[in-house]
């Protein structure tokens, strides 16, 4: 179940059927989360609460990484503006766990997803830039900036 708080006054709840527990797949989960978040953008999503208490999660770090990737990558927007717009700091994602002993590995997975997403954002930005904006000198400068 996903609860999406849109404006602080109302909550939109999306129930997602994932089929039989035996058929549950974490990669499919990532697609479902990305699709739900993308659709929820129309409600000006500010908070995503993911209730995992009934999911057959084996590895919480991998699950959290896939969830984080879906959340962050569904937020990508390309802009030619010289200064990139920062993500809305009021937006947040919360994962509800059945057992608190998995908090640390869940946090590590989400942090890993955020780092991967930043790398993917940079790659997408470089790909989407017109050739006149990114020549060898600009690519070298970007490489130095990352290093």
Short mmCIF file of C-alpha atoms in Angstrom, two decimals:
data_model
loop_
_atom_site.label_atom_id
_atom_site.label_comp_id
_atom_site.label_asym_id
_atom_site.label_seq_id
_atom_site.Cartn_x
_atom_site.Cartn_y
_atom_site.Cartn_z
CA UNK A 1 0.00 0.00 0.00
CA UNK A 2 1.24 3.49 -0.82
CA UNK A 3 -0.07 6.56 0.96
CA UNK A 4 0.64 9.79 -0.86
CA UNK A 5 0.17 13.06 1.00
CA UNK A 6 -0.54 15.73 -1.57
CA UNK A 7 -1.05 19.06 0.14
CA UNK A 8 -0.84 18.40 3.86
CA UNK A 9 -4.63 18.31 4.07
CA UNK A 10 -5.54 15.15 2.25
CA UNK A 11 -4.00 11.77 1.68
CA UNK A 12 -4.32 9.75 -1.49
CA UNK A 13 -3.92 6.01 -1.01
CA UNK A 14 -2.95 3.72 -3.83
CA UNK A 15 -3.36 -0.02 -3.34
CA UNK A 16 -1.06 -2.04 -5.54
CA UNK A 17 -1.69 -5.68 -6.28
CA UNK A 18 1.55 -7.59 -6.78
CA UNK A 19 0.07 -11.02 -7.41
CA UNK A 20 0.95 -14.10 -5.41
CA UNK A 21 3.72 -13.86 -2.82
CA UNK A 22 5.59 -16.66 -4.57
CA UNK A 23 5.68 -14.61 -7.78
CA UNK A 24 6.79 -11.35 -6.11
CA UNK A 25 9.88 -9.83 -7.68
CA UNK A 26 11.86 -6.81 -6.43
CA UNK A 27 12.62 -5.57 -9.98
CA UNK A 28 8.91 -5.58 -10.79
CA UNK A 29 8.37 -3.71 -7.51
CA UNK A 30 10.69 -0.94 -8.75
CA UNK A 31 8.58 -0.52 -11.88
CA UNK A 32 5.37 -0.42 -9.84
CA UNK A 33 6.76 2.23 -7.47
CA UNK A 34 8.08 4.37 -10.35
CA UNK A 35 4.73 4.19 -12.12
CA UNK A 36 2.80 5.07 -8.96
CA UNK A 37 5.08 8.02 -8.13
CA UNK A 38 4.89 9.31 -11.70
CA UNK A 39 1.09 9.16 -11.65
CA UNK A 40 0.98 10.73 -8.20
CA UNK A 41 2.89 13.80 -9.45
CA UNK A 42 -0.43 15.14 -10.68
CA UNK A 43 -1.52 15.40 -7.02
CA UNK A 44 1.59 17.46 -6.15
CA UNK A 45 3.03 14.67 -4.05
CA UNK A 46 4.87 15.77 -0.94
CA UNK A 47 5.21 12.51 0.95
CA UNK A 48 5.42 8.86 -0.05
CA UNK A 49 4.79 6.27 2.66
CA UNK A 50 5.53 2.68 1.67
CA UNK A 51 4.04 0.05 3.95
CA UNK A 52 6.14 -3.10 3.60
CA UNK A 53 4.71 -5.05 6.52
CA UNK A 54 3.06 -7.67 4.32
CA UNK A 55 5.71 -7.92 1.59
CA UNK A 56 7.93 -11.00 1.35
CA UNK A 57 11.20 -9.07 1.49
CA UNK A 58 14.31 -11.22 1.57
CA UNK A 59 17.13 -8.69 1.38
CA UNK A 60 16.09 -5.32 2.81
CA UNK A 61 19.09 -3.46 1.41
CA UNK A 62 18.32 -4.56 -2.16
CA UNK A 63 14.62 -3.88 -1.65
CA UNK A 64 15.37 -0.37 -0.32
CA UNK A 65 17.82 0.33 -3.15
CA UNK A 66 15.24 -0.67 -5.77
CA UNK A 67 12.54 1.38 -4.03
CA UNK A 68 14.85 4.40 -3.78
CA UNK A 69 15.88 4.11 -7.43
CA UNK A 70 12.26 4.03 -8.50
CA UNK A 71 11.47 7.04 -6.35
CA UNK A 72 14.46 9.15 -7.37
CA UNK A 73 14.59 8.22 -11.07
CA UNK A 74 10.90 8.91 -11.58
CA UNK A 75 11.72 12.48 -10.51
CA UNK A 76 14.29 13.20 -13.24
CA UNK A 77 13.64 16.30 -15.34
CA UNK A 78 16.08 17.74 -17.87
CA UNK A 79 16.52 21.49 -18.09
CA UNK A 80 18.85 23.63 -20.17
CA UNK A 81 18.85 26.28 -17.45
CA UNK A 82 22.35 27.17 -16.31
CA UNK A 83 21.37 26.49 -12.71
CA UNK A 84 19.53 23.24 -12.11
CA UNK A 85 16.40 23.41 -10.03
CA UNK A 86 16.90 21.59 -6.77
CA UNK A 87 14.48 18.86 -5.77
CA UNK A 88 11.66 20.06 -3.57
CA UNK A 89 12.97 19.67 0.00
CA UNK A 90 9.43 19.23 1.32
CA UNK A 91 9.12 15.95 -0.57
CA UNK A 92 10.05 12.86 1.36
CA UNK A 93 9.80 9.09 1.27
CA UNK A 94 9.13 6.94 4.33
CA UNK A 95 9.35 3.16 4.45
CA UNK A 96 7.30 1.37 7.13
CA UNK A 97 8.99 -1.85 8.21
CA UNK A 98 7.44 -4.83 9.95
CA UNK A 99 10.54 -5.37 12.07
CA UNK A 100 12.81 -2.55 13.26
CA UNK A 101 15.90 -4.78 13.08
CA UNK A 102 16.05 -4.02 9.33
CA UNK A 103 16.23 -0.21 9.68
CA UNK A 104 20.02 0.10 9.16
CA UNK A 105 20.16 -2.04 6.02
CA UNK A 106 17.07 -0.27 4.65
CA UNK A 107 18.72 3.13 5.21
CA UNK A 108 21.91 1.91 3.50
CA UNK A 109 19.91 0.74 0.50
CA UNK A 110 18.12 4.09 0.16
CA UNK A 111 21.40 6.01 0.51
CA UNK A 112 22.96 3.80 -2.17
CA UNK A 113 19.99 4.47 -4.45
CA UNK A 114 20.39 8.21 -3.98
CA UNK A 115 24.07 8.06 -5.02
CA UNK A 116 23.28 5.89 -8.04
CA UNK A 117 20.44 8.24 -9.03
CA UNK A 118 22.76 11.26 -8.88
CA UNK A 119 25.14 9.49 -11.26
CA UNK A 120 22.29 8.60 -13.60
CA UNK A 121 21.01 12.20 -13.49
CA UNK A 122 24.45 13.47 -14.51
CA UNK A 123 24.67 10.92 -17.32
CA UNK A 124 21.20 11.80 -18.58
CA UNK A 125 22.01 15.51 -18.41
CA UNK A 126 25.17 15.02 -20.46
CA UNK A 127 23.32 12.92 -23.02
CA UNK A 128 20.46 15.43 -23.29
CA UNK A 129 22.69 18.48 -23.73
CA UNK A 130 23.01 19.74 -27.30
CA UNK A 131 26.44 19.09 -28.84
CA UNK A 132 27.10 22.83 -28.87
CA UNK A 133 26.92 22.83 -25.05
CA UNK A 134 29.20 19.89 -24.33
CA UNK A 135 32.41 19.49 -26.24
CA UNK A 136 35.67 17.86 -25.17
CA UNK A 137 36.62 20.77 -22.89
CA UNK A 138 33.28 20.69 -21.09
CA UNK A 139 33.43 16.90 -20.71
CA UNK A 140 36.96 17.15 -19.26
CA UNK A 141 35.82 19.87 -16.85
CA UNK A 142 32.88 17.71 -15.73
CA UNK A 143 35.21 14.73 -15.22
CA UNK A 144 37.50 16.88 -13.07
CA UNK A 145 34.50 18.12 -11.13
CA UNK A 146 33.35 14.58 -10.28
CA UNK A 147 36.83 13.38 -9.39
#
